[in-house]
Coordinates of N, CA and C and ligand atoms in Angstrom, one line a residue:
M1 N 21.4 1.7 -12.5 CA 20.8 0.8 -11.5 C 19.3 0.6 -11.9
N2 N 18.8 -0.5 -11.4 CA 17.4 -0.8 -11.8 C 16.4 0.2 -11.1
K3 N 15.3 0.4 -11.8 CA 14.3 1.4 -11.4 C 13.0 0.8 -11.2
C4 N 12.2 1.4 -10.3 CA 10.8 0.9 -10.1 C 9.9 2.1 -9.7
V5 N 8.6 1.9 -9.8 CA 7.7 2.9 -9.2 C 6.8 2.1 -8.2
V6 N 6.7 2.7 -7.0 CA 5.8 2.0 -6.0 C 4.5 2.8 -5.9
L7 N 3.4 2.1 -5.9 CA 2.1 2.7 -5.7 C 2.0 2.8 -4.2
F8 N 2.1 4.1 -3.7 CA 2.4 4.4 -2.3 C 1.3 5.3 -1.8
S9 N 0.5 4.6 -0.9 CA -0.7 5.3 -0.4 C -0.5 6.0 1.0
G10 N 0.5 5.4 1.7 CA 0.7 5.9 3.1 C 0.2 4.9 4.1
G11 N -0.3 3.8 3.7 CA -0.8 2.7 4.5 C 0.3 1.7 4.8
Q12 N -0.1 0.7 5.6 CA 0.9 -0.3 6.0 C 1.5 -1.1 4.8
D13 N 0.6 -1.5 4.0 CA 1.0 -2.4 2.9 C 1.9 -1.7 1.9
S14 N 1.5 -0.5 1.5 CA 2.3 0.2 0.4 C 3.6 0.7 1.0
T15 N 3.6 1.0 2.3 CA 4.9 1.4 3.0 C 5.9 0.2 3.1
T16 N 5.3 -0.9 3.4 CA 6.2 -2.1 3.4 C 6.7 -2.4 2.0
C17 N 5.9 -2.2 1.0 CA 6.4 -2.3 -0.4 C 7.5 -1.3 -0.7
L18 N 7.3 -0.1 -0.2 CA 8.4 0.9 -0.4 C 9.7 0.5 0.3
L19 N 9.6 -0.1 1.5 CA 10.9 -0.7 2.1 C 11.5 -1.8 1.2
Y20 N 10.6 -2.6 0.7 CA 11.0 -3.7 -0.2 C 11.7 -3.1 -1.5
A21 N 11.1 -2.1 -2.0 CA 11.7 -1.4 -3.2 C 13.1 -0.8 -2.9
L22 N 13.2 -0.1 -1.8 CA 14.4 0.5 -1.4 C 15.5 -0.5 -1.1
K23 N 15.1 -1.7 -0.7 CA 16.1 -2.7 -0.5 C 16.6 -3.4 -1.8
N24 N 15.7 -3.4 -2.8 CA 16.0 -4.2 -4.0 C 16.2 -3.5 -5.3
F25 N 16.0 -2.2 -5.2 CA 16.1 -1.3 -6.4 C 17.0 -0.1 -6.2
G26 N 17.6 0.4 -7.2 CA 18.5 1.5 -7.1 C 17.8 2.8 -7.2
S27 N 16.7 2.9 -7.9 CA 16.0 4.2 -8.0 C 14.5 3.9 -7.8
V28 N 13.9 4.6 -6.9 CA 12.5 4.3 -6.5 C 11.7 5.5 -6.6
F29 N 10.7 5.5 -7.6 CA 9.7 6.6 -7.7 C 8.5 6.2 -6.8
T30 N 7.8 7.2 -6.3 CA 6.6 6.9 -5.5 C 5.4 7.6 -6.2
L31 N 4.3 6.9 -6.2 CA 3.1 7.4 -6.9 C 1.9 7.2 -6.0
G32 N 1.2 8.3 -5.7 CA 0.0 8.2 -4.9 C -1.2 8.7 -5.7
F33 N -2.4 8.5 -5.1 CA -3.6 8.8 -5.8 C -4.6 9.5 -4.9
S34 N -5.1 10.6 -5.4 CA -6.2 11.3 -4.7 C -7.4 11.0 -5.4
Y35 N -8.3 10.1 -4.9 CA -9.4 9.6 -5.7 C -10.7 10.0 -5.0
G36 N -10.7 11.0 -4.2 CA -11.9 11.4 -3.5 C -12.2 10.6 -2.3
Q37 N -11.1 10.0 -1.7 CA -11.3 9.1 -0.5 C -11.9 10.0 0.6
R38 N -12.6 9.4 1.5 CA -13.4 10.1 2.5 C -12.5 10.9 3.5
H39 N -11.3 10.6 3.6 CA -10.4 11.3 4.4 C -9.0 11.5 3.7
S40 N -8.3 12.5 4.1 CA -7.0 12.8 3.5 C -5.8 12.4 4.3
Q41 N -6.1 11.8 5.5 CA -5.0 11.6 6.5 C -4.0 10.6 5.9
E42 N -4.4 9.6 5.2 CA -3.5 8.6 4.6 C -2.5 9.3 3.7
L43 N -3.1 10.2 2.9 CA -2.2 10.9 1.9 C -1.2 11.8 2.7
D44 N -1.6 12.4 3.8 CA -0.7 13.2 4.6 C 0.4 12.3 5.2
C45 N 0.0 11.1 5.5 CA 1.1 10.2 6.1 C 2.2 9.9 5.1
R46 N 1.9 9.9 3.8 CA 2.9 9.7 2.8 C 4.1 10.6 3.0
Q47 N 3.8 11.9 3.1 CA 4.9 12.9 3.3 C 5.6 12.7 4.5
D48 N 4.9 12.3 5.6 CA 5.6 12.0 6.9 C 6.5 10.8 6.7
I49 N 6.1 9.8 6.1 CA 6.9 8.6 5.9 C 8.2 8.9 5.0
L50 N 8.0 9.6 4.0 CA 9.1 10.0 3.1 C 10.1 10.8 3.9
A51 N 9.6 11.7 4.8 CA 10.4 12.6 5.6 C 11.2 11.7 6.6
Q52 N 10.5 10.7 7.2 CA 11.2 9.8 8.1 C 12.4 9.1 7.5
I53 N 12.2 8.7 6.3 CA 13.2 8.0 5.5 C 14.4 8.9 5.3
R54 N 14.1 10.1 4.8 CA 15.1 11.1 4.5 C 15.9 11.5 5.8
Q55 N 15.2 11.6 6.9 CA 15.9 12.0 8.1 C 16.7 10.9 8.8
N56 N 16.2 9.7 8.7 CA 16.8 8.6 9.5 C 17.6 7.6 8.7
K57 N 17.4 7.5 7.4 CA 18.1 6.5 6.6 C 18.6 7.1 5.3
P58 N 19.7 7.8 5.4 CA 20.3 8.5 4.2 C 20.6 7.5 3.1
E59 N 21.0 6.3 3.5 CA 21.4 5.3 2.5 C 20.2 4.9 1.6
L60 N 19.0 4.9 2.3 CA 17.8 4.6 1.5 C 17.3 5.8 0.8
A61 N 17.4 7.0 1.5 CA 16.9 8.2 0.9 C 17.6 8.6 -0.4
R62 N 18.8 8.2 -0.6 CA 19.6 8.4 -1.8 C 18.9 7.8 -3.0
K63 N 18.1 6.7 -2.7 CA 17.5 6.0 -3.8 C 16.1 6.6 -4.2
L64 N 15.6 7.4 -3.3 CA 14.3 8.0 -3.6 C 14.3 9.0 -4.8
E65 N 13.5 8.7 -5.8 CA 13.3 9.7 -6.9 C 12.1 10.5 -6.6
S66 N 11.5 11.1 -7.6 CA 10.4 12.0 -7.4 C 9.2 11.3 -6.9
D67 N 8.4 12.1 -6.1 CA 7.1 11.6 -5.6 C 6.0 12.4 -6.3
F68 N 4.9 11.7 -6.7 CA 3.9 12.4 -7.5 C 2.5 11.8 -7.0
V69 N 1.5 12.7 -6.8 CA 0.2 12.3 -6.5 C -0.8 12.6 -7.7
C70 N -1.4 11.6 -8.2 CA -2.3 11.8 -9.3 C -3.7 12.2 -8.8
D71 N -4.3 13.2 -9.4 CA -5.6 13.6 -9.1 C -6.6 12.8 -9.9
V72 N -7.3 11.8 -9.3 CA -8.3 11.1 -10.0 C -9.6 11.2 -9.2
T73 N -9.9 12.4 -8.7 CA -11.0 12.6 -7.8 C -12.4 12.3 -8.5
T74 N -12.3 12.3 -9.8 CA -13.6 11.9 -10.6 C -14.0 10.5 -10.3
L75 N -13.1 9.7 -9.8 CA -13.5 8.3 -9.5 C -14.6 8.3 -8.5
S76 N -14.5 9.2 -7.5 CA -15.6 9.2 -6.4 C -16.9 9.6 -7.0
S77 N -17.0 10.3 -8.1 CA -18.3 10.6 -8.7 C -18.8 9.5 -9.5
L78 N -18.0 8.5 -9.8 CA -18.4 7.4 -10.7 C -19.0 6.2 -9.8
T79 N -18.6 6.2 -8.5 CA -18.9 5.0 -7.7 C -19.6 5.4 -6.4
S80 N -20.3 4.5 -5.8 CA -21.0 4.8 -4.5 C -20.3 4.0 -3.4
S81 N -19.0 3.8 -3.5 CA -18.2 3.1 -2.5 C -18.2 3.8 -1.2
A82 N -18.2 3.0 -0.1 CA -18.1 3.6 1.3 C -16.8 4.3 1.5
L83 N -15.8 4.0 0.6 CA -14.5 4.7 0.8 C -14.5 6.1 0.2
T84 N -15.5 6.4 -0.6 CA -15.6 7.7 -1.2 C -16.9 8.4 -0.9
S85 N -17.6 7.9 0.1 CA -18.8 8.6 0.6 C -19.1 8.3 2.0
D86 N -20.1 8.8 2.6 CA -20.5 8.5 4.0 C -21.3 7.2 4.1
R87 N -21.4 6.4 3.1 CA -22.1 5.2 3.1 C -21.5 4.3 4.2
P88 N -22.3 3.5 5.0 CA -21.7 2.6 6.0 C -20.8 1.6 5.3
I89 N -19.7 1.2 6.1 CA -18.8 0.2 5.6 C -19.4 -1.2 6.1
E90 N -19.9 -2.0 5.2 CA -20.5 -3.2 5.6 C -20.5 -4.2 4.5
R91 N -20.8 -5.5 4.9 CA -20.9 -6.5 3.9 C -22.2 -7.3 4.1
V92 N -23.0 -7.3 3.1 CA -24.3 -7.9 3.2 C -24.2 -9.3 2.4
G93 N -24.4 -10.3 3.2 CA -24.5 -11.7 2.5 C -23.2 -12.0 1.8
D94 N -23.3 -12.5 0.6 CA -22.1 -12.9 -0.2 C -21.6 -11.7 -1.1
S95 N -22.2 -10.6 -1.0 CA -21.8 -9.5 -1.9 C -20.4 -8.9 -1.4
L96 N -19.8 -8.1 -2.3 CA -18.5 -7.5 -2.0 C -18.8 -6.4 -0.9
P97 N -17.8 -6.1 -0.1 CA -18.0 -5.0 0.9 C -18.3 -3.7 0.3
T98 N -19.1 -2.9 1.0 CA -19.4 -1.5 0.4 C -18.1 -0.7 0.2
S99 N -17.0 -1.1 0.8 CA -15.8 -0.4 0.7 C -15.1 -0.6 -0.6
F100 N -15.6 -1.6 -1.4 CA -15.0 -1.9 -2.7 C -15.2 -0.7 -3.6
V101 N -14.1 -0.2 -4.2 CA -14.1 0.9 -5.3 C -13.9 0.2 -6.6
P102 N -14.9 0.0 -7.4 CA -14.8 -0.8 -8.6 C -13.7 -0.3 -9.5
A103 N -12.8 -1.3 -9.9 CA -11.7 -1.0 -10.9 C -10.7 -0.1 -10.4
R104 N -10.7 0.3 -9.1 CA -9.7 1.2 -8.6 C -8.3 0.8 -8.9
N105 N -7.9 -0.4 -8.5 CA -6.5 -0.9 -8.7 C -6.2 -0.9 -10.2
L106 N -7.2 -1.3 -11.0 CA -6.9 -1.3 -12.5 C -6.6 0.1 -13.0
I107 N -7.3 1.0 -12.5 CA -7.1 2.4 -12.9 C -5.8 2.9 -12.4
F108 N -5.4 2.6 -11.2 CA -4.1 3.0 -10.6 C -3.0 2.4 -11.5
L109 N -3.1 1.2 -11.8 CA -2.1 0.5 -12.6 C -1.9 1.1 -14.0
S110 N -3.1 1.5 -14.6 CA -3.0 2.1 -15.9 C -2.2 3.4 -15.8
L111 N -2.6 4.2 -14.8 CA -1.9 5.5 -14.6 C -0.4 5.3 -14.3
A112 N -0.1 4.3 -13.5 CA 1.3 3.9 -13.2 C 2.0 3.6 -14.5
G113 N 1.3 2.9 -15.4 CA 1.9 2.6 -16.7 C 2.3 3.8 -17.4
S114 N 1.5 4.9 -17.4 CA 1.8 6.1 -18.1 C 3.1 6.7 -17.4
F115 N 3.0 6.8 -16.1 CA 4.2 7.3 -15.3 C 5.4 6.6 -15.6
A116 N 5.3 5.2 -15.6 CA 6.5 4.4 -15.8 C 7.1 4.6 -17.2
Y117 N 6.2 4.7 -18.2 CA 6.7 4.9 -19.5 C 7.5 6.2 -19.7
E118 N 7.0 7.2 -19.1 CA 7.6 8.5 -19.2 C 9.0 8.5 -18.5
H119 N 9.1 7.7 -17.4 CA 10.4 7.7 -16.6 C 11.2 6.5 -16.9
D120 N 10.9 5.8 -18.0 CA 11.7 4.7 -18.5 C 11.8 3.6 -17.4
V121 N 10.7 3.3 -16.7 CA 10.7 2.3 -15.7 C 9.8 1.1 -16.2
Q122 N 10.3 -0.1 -15.9 CA 9.6 -1.2 -16.4 C 9.0 -2.1 -15.2
T123 N 9.2 -1.6 -14.0 CA 8.7 -2.4 -12.8 C 7.8 -1.5 -12.0
I124 N 6.6 -2.0 -11.8 CA 5.6 -1.4 -10.9 C 5.4 -2.3 -9.7
I125 N 5.5 -1.7 -8.5 CA 5.3 -2.5 -7.2 C 4.0 -2.0 -6.5
M126 N 3.3 -3.0 -6.1 CA 1.9 -2.7 -5.6 C 1.7 -3.7 -4.4
G127 N 1.1 -3.1 -3.3 CA 0.9 -3.9 -2.0 C -0.4 -4.6 -1.9
V128 N -0.8 -5.3 -2.9 CA -2.0 -6.1 -2.8 C -1.7 -7.5 -2.3
S129 N -2.7 -8.1 -1.6 CA -2.6 -9.4 -1.1 C -3.9 -10.2 -1.3
Q130 N -3.8 -11.4 -1.6 CA -5.0 -12.2 -1.8 C -5.2 -13.2 -0.6
V131 N -4.4 -12.9 0.5 CA -4.6 -13.7 1.7 C -5.5 -13.0 2.7
D132 N -5.0 -11.9 3.4 CA -5.8 -11.2 4.3 C -6.4 -10.0 3.5
Y133 N -7.2 -10.2 2.6 CA -7.8 -9.1 1.8 C -9.3 -9.1 2.1
S134 N -9.9 -8.0 1.5 CA -11.3 -7.8 1.9 C -12.3 -8.3 0.9
G135 N -11.8 -9.2 0.0 CA -12.7 -9.8 -1.0 C -12.7 -9.0 -2.3
Y136 N -11.7 -8.0 -2.4 CA -11.7 -7.2 -3.6 C -11.1 -8.0 -4.8
P137 N -11.8 -8.2 -5.9 CA -11.3 -9.0 -7.0 C -10.1 -8.4 -7.6
D138 N -9.9 -7.1 -7.6 CA -8.7 -6.5 -8.2 C -7.5 -6.5 -7.3
C139 N -7.5 -7.3 -6.2 CA -6.3 -7.5 -5.4 C -5.8 -8.9 -5.7
R140 N -6.5 -9.7 -6.5 CA -6.1 -11.1 -6.7 C -5.1 -11.2 -7.9
E141 N -4.3 -12.3 -7.8 CA -3.2 -12.4 -8.7 C -3.6 -12.5 -10.2
P142 N -4.7 -13.2 -10.5 CA -5.0 -13.2 -12.0 C -5.3 -11.8 -12.5
A143 N -6.0 -10.9 -11.7 CA -6.2 -9.6 -12.2 C -4.9 -8.8 -12.4
I144 N -4.0 -9.0 -11.5 CA -2.7 -8.2 -11.5 C -1.9 -8.7 -12.7
K145 N -1.8 -10.0 -12.9 CA -1.1 -10.6 -14.0 C -1.6 -10.1 -15.3
S146 N -3.0 -10.1 -15.4 CA -3.6 -9.7 -16.6 C -3.3 -8.2 -16.9
M147 N -3.2 -7.4 -15.9 CA -2.8 -6.0 -16.1 C -1.4 -5.8 -16.6
A148 N -0.5 -6.7 -16.0 CA 0.9 -6.6 -16.5 C 1.0 -7.0 -18.0
Q149 N 0.2 -7.9 -18.4 CA 0.2 -8.3 -19.8 C -0.4 -7.2 -20.6
S150 N -1.5 -6.6 -20.2 CA -2.1 -5.4 -20.9 C -1.1 -4.3 -21.0
L151 N -0.4 -4.0 -19.9 CA 0.5 -2.8 -20.0 C 1.7 -3.2 -21.0
T152 N 2.1 -4.4 -20.9 CA 3.2 -4.8 -21.9 C 2.8 -4.7 -23.3
L153 N 1.5 -5.1 -23.6 CA 1.0 -5.0 -25.0 C 0.7 -3.5 -25.3
G154 N 0.1 -2.8 -24.4 CA -0.3 -1.4 -24.7 C 0.8 -0.5 -24.8
L155 N 1.9 -0.7 -24.1 CA 3.1 0.2 -24.1 C 4.1 -0.3 -25.0
D156 N 4.0 -1.6 -25.5 CA 4.9 -2.2 -26.4 C 6.3 -2.2 -25.8
R157 N 6.4 -2.6 -24.5 CA 7.7 -2.8 -23.9 C 7.4 -3.8 -22.7
P158 N 8.3 -4.6 -22.3 CA 8.1 -5.5 -21.2 C 7.8 -4.8 -19.9
M159 N 6.7 -5.0 -19.3 CA 6.3 -4.4 -18.0 C 6.0 -5.5 -17.0
E160 N 6.5 -5.3 -15.8 CA 6.2 -6.3 -14.7 C 5.6 -5.5 -13.6
I161 N 4.7 -6.3 -12.9 CA 4.0 -5.7 -11.7 C 4.4 -6.7 -10.5
L162 N 5.2 -6.2 -9.6 CA 5.6 -7.0 -8.5 C 4.7 -6.8 -7.3
T163 N 4.3 -7.9 -6.7 CA 3.3 -7.8 -5.6 C 3.9 -8.6 -4.4
P164 N 4.9 -8.1 -3.7 CA 5.6 -8.8 -2.6 C 4.7 -9.3 -1.5
L165 N 3.5 -8.8 -1.4 CA 2.6 -9.2 -0.3 C 1.5 -10.2 -0.7
M166 N 1.5 -10.5 -2.0 CA 0.4 -11.3 -2.5 C 0.1 -12.5 -1.7
S167 N 1.1 -13.3 -1.2 CA 0.8 -14.5 -0.5 C 1.0 -14.3 1.0
L168 N 1.1 -13.1 1.5 CA 1.4 -12.9 2.9 C 0.1 -12.5 3.7
S169 N 0.0 -13.0 4.9 CA -1.0 -12.5 5.8 C -0.6 -11.1 6.4
K170 N -1.5 -10.5 7.1 CA -1.1 -9.2 7.7 C 0.0 -9.4 8.7
A171 N 0.0 -10.5 9.4 CA 1.1 -10.8 10.4 C 2.4 -10.9 9.6
D172 N 2.4 -11.6 8.5 CA 3.6 -11.8 7.7 C 4.1 -10.4 7.2
T173 N 3.2 -9.5 6.9 CA 3.5 -8.2 6.4 C 4.3 -7.4 7.4
F174 N 3.9 -7.5 8.7 CA 4.6 -6.9 9.8 C 6.0 -7.5 9.8
S175 N 6.1 -8.9 9.7 CA 7.4 -9.6 9.7 C 8.3 -9.1 8.6
L176 N 7.7 -8.9 7.4 CA 8.5 -8.5 6.3 C 9.1 -7.1 6.5
A177 N 8.3 -6.2 7.1 CA 8.9 -4.8 7.4 C 10.1 -4.9 8.3
M178 N 9.9 -5.8 9.3 CA 11.0 -6.0 10.3 C 12.2 -6.6 9.6
S179 N 12.0 -7.6 8.7 CA 13.2 -8.2 8.1 C 13.8 -7.3 7.1
L180 N 13.1 -6.4 6.5 CA 13.7 -5.5 5.5 C 14.4 -4.3 6.2
A181 N 13.9 -3.8 7.3 CA 14.5 -2.6 7.9 C 14.6 -2.6 9.4
G182 N 14.5 -3.8 10.0 CA 14.7 -4.0 11.4 C 13.7 -3.3 12.2
S183 N 14.0 -3.0 13.5 CA 13.0 -2.4 14.4 C 12.6 -1.0 13.9
W184 N 13.6 -0.3 13.2 CA 13.2 1.0 12.6 C 12.1 0.8 11.6
G185 N 12.2 -0.2 10.8 CA 11.1 -0.4 9.8 C 9.8 -0.7 10.5
L186 N 9.8 -1.5 11.5 CA 8.6 -1.8 12.2 C 8.0 -0.6 12.9
D187 N 8.8 0.2 13.5 CA 8.4 1.5 14.1 C 7.8 2.4 13.0
L188 N 8.4 2.4 11.8 CA 7.9 3.3 10.8 C 6.5 2.9 10.4
I189 N 6.2 1.6 10.4 CA 4.9 1.1 10.0 C 3.9 1.4 11.2
V190 N 4.3 1.1 12.4 CA 3.4 1.3 13.5 C 3.1 2.8 13.8
E191 N 4.1 3.6 13.8 CA 4.0 5.0 14.2 C 3.6 6.0 13.1
H192 N 3.8 5.6 11.8 CA 3.7 6.6 10.8 C 2.8 6.2 9.6
T193 N 2.2 5.0 9.6 CA 1.3 4.7 8.5 C -0.1 4.6 9.1
L194 N -1.1 4.8 8.2 CA -2.5 4.8 8.6 C -3.2 3.9 7.6
S195 N -4.0 2.9 8.1 CA -4.7 2.0 7.2 C -6.2 2.2 7.5
C196 N -6.6 2.9 8.6 CA -8.0 3.0 9.0 C -8.9 3.6 7.9
Y197 N -10.0 2.9 7.6 CA -10.9 3.4 6.6 C -11.5 4.8 7.0
L198 N -11.6 5.1 8.3 CA -12.1 6.3 8.7 C -11.1 7.4 8.9
G199 N -9.8 7.1 8.7 CA -8.8 8.1 8.8 C -8.6 8.6 10.2
D200 N -8.8 7.7 11.2 CA -8.8 8.1 12.6 C -7.3 8.2 13.1
M201 N -6.8 9.4 13.3 CA -5.5 9.6 13.9 C -5.6 10.0 15.3
S202 N -6.8 10.0 15.9 CA -6.9 10.4 17.3 C -6.7 9.2 18.3
H203 N -6.8 8.0 17.8 CA -6.6 6.8 18.7 C -5.3 6.1 18.3
K204 N -4.4 6.1 19.3 CA -3.1 5.3 19.1 C -3.2 4.0 19.8
N205 N -3.0 2.9 19.1 CA -3.0 1.6 19.6 C -1.6 1.0 19.5
S206 N -1.5 -0.2 20.1 CA -0.1 -0.9 20.0 C 0.2 -1.2 18.6
W207 N -0.7 -1.3 17.7 CA -0.5 -1.7 16.3 C -0.5 -0.4 15.4
G208 N -0.7 0.7 16.0 CA -0.7 2.0 15.2 C -2.0 2.8 15.4
Y209 N -2.1 3.8 14.6 CA -3.3 4.7 14.7 C -4.5 4.1 14.0
G210 N -5.7 4.4 14.5 CA -6.9 3.9 13.9 C -8.1 3.7 14.8
C211 N -9.3 3.6 14.3 CA -10.5 3.6 15.1 C -10.6 2.2 15.9
G212 N -9.9 1.2 15.3 CA -10.0 -0.1 16.0 C -11.2 -0.9 15.7
K213 N -12.1 -0.3 14.9 CA -13.4 -1.0 14.6 C -13.6 -1.3 13.2
C214 N -13.1 -0.5 12.3 CA -13.4 -0.7 10.8 C -12.7 -2.0 10.4
P215 N -13.1 -2.6 9.3 CA -12.4 -3.8 8.8 C -10.9 -3.7 8.7
A216 N -10.4 -2.5 8.2 CA -9.0 -2.4 8.0 C -8.3 -2.4 9.4
C217 N -8.8 -1.7 10.4 CA -8.2 -1.7 11.7 C -8.3 -3.1 12.3
V218 N -9.4 -3.8 12.2 CA -9.5 -5.1 12.8 C -8.5 -6.1 12.2
L219 N -8.3 -6.0 10.9 CA -7.3 -6.8 10.2 C -5.9 -6.5 10.7
R220 N -5.6 -5.2 10.8 CA -4.3 -4.8 11.2 C -4.0 -5.2 12.7
C221 N -5.0 -5.0 13.5 CA -4.9 -5.3 14.9 C -4.6 -6.8 15.1
H222 N -5.4 -7.7 14.5 CA -5.2 -9.1 14.6 C -3.9 -9.5 14.0
G223 N -3.5 -8.9 12.9 CA -2.2 -9.2 12.3 C -1.0 -8.9 13.2
Y224 N -1.1 -7.7 13.8 CA -0.1 -7.3 14.7 C 0.0 -8.3 15.9
E225 N -1.1 -8.6 16.5 CA -1.1 -9.5 17.7 C -0.5 -10.9 17.3
E226 N -0.9 -11.4 16.1 CA -0.3 -12.6 15.6 C 1.2 -12.5 15.4
F227 N 1.6 -11.4 14.8 CA 3.1 -11.1 14.6 C 3.8 -11.1 16.0
V228 N 3.3 -10.4 17.0 CA 3.9 -10.3 18.3 C 4.0 -11.7 18.9
A229 N 2.9 -12.5 18.8 CA 2.9 -13.8 19.4 C 4.0 -14.7 18.8
K230 N 4.1 -14.6 17.4 CA 5.0 -15.4 16.7 C 6.5 -15.0 17.1
T231 N 6.7 -13.7 17.2 CA 8.0 -13.2 17.5 C 8.4 -13.6 18.9
S232 N 7.5 -13.5 19.8 CA 7.7 -13.9 21.2 C 8.1 -15.4 21.3
T233 N 7.3 -16.2 20.5 CA 7.6 -17.7 20.6 C 9.0 -18.0 20.0
N234 N 9.3 -17.3 18.9 CA 10.6 -17.5 18.3 C 11.7 -17.1 19.2
A235 N 11.5 -16.0 20.0 CA 12.5 -15.5 20.9 C 12.8 -16.5 22.0
L236 N 11.7 -17.3 22.3 CA 11.9 -18.2 23.4 C 12.5 -19.6 23.0
T237 N 12.4 -19.9 21.7 CA 12.9 -21.2 21.3 C 14.3 -21.1 20.6
Ligands
ZN1 ZN1 -10.4 2.1 11.5

């Protein structure tokens, strides 16, 4: 059967990609990264999500291969990002948000290339989007396509990077989880993933856990509200 590796952080987007992978591939490896992020809650969610799949969806769990977390904590010593320090999360003028971690996705994809090569995998799946994104240039399609080409050349084998969310809004991403795994999939996203930049698991909202104030929470909240409004409208027509 076909194999893939999912870059799996424990957030909404990568968990939706994991559902996508489990629907479309026969063997699914999961790869996470500890890069000195300011909280570890998202990484903790990874294990909870995998446990939920194993407990509730044996037909999907059978496809799960090994899970591995790469230690790239040195990244936090190379950058001054707000995601790896106590610096305020903000955007000043036209500059990138302080939450940008320079080259993070490019580094993750390079490491995923090493992992994929060793496990004879030629497909990497990543939950980046250039619609509801935060202005990060390494979430955009040209950067990802360029990395796929570099991995193909550098590994001397055809490598592809699938980005199922690239053209989706956050509301569309909620819809995708629902279409891939029904209400169980939606519950998995809402109840067990964490996207909050502050790692706030103490506040439970209709759209999931989070502070409700950081840019990631605001995006997720608005996306969920839009998703619910669309779903309600469709149910009425
Ligand atoms: Zn938040």
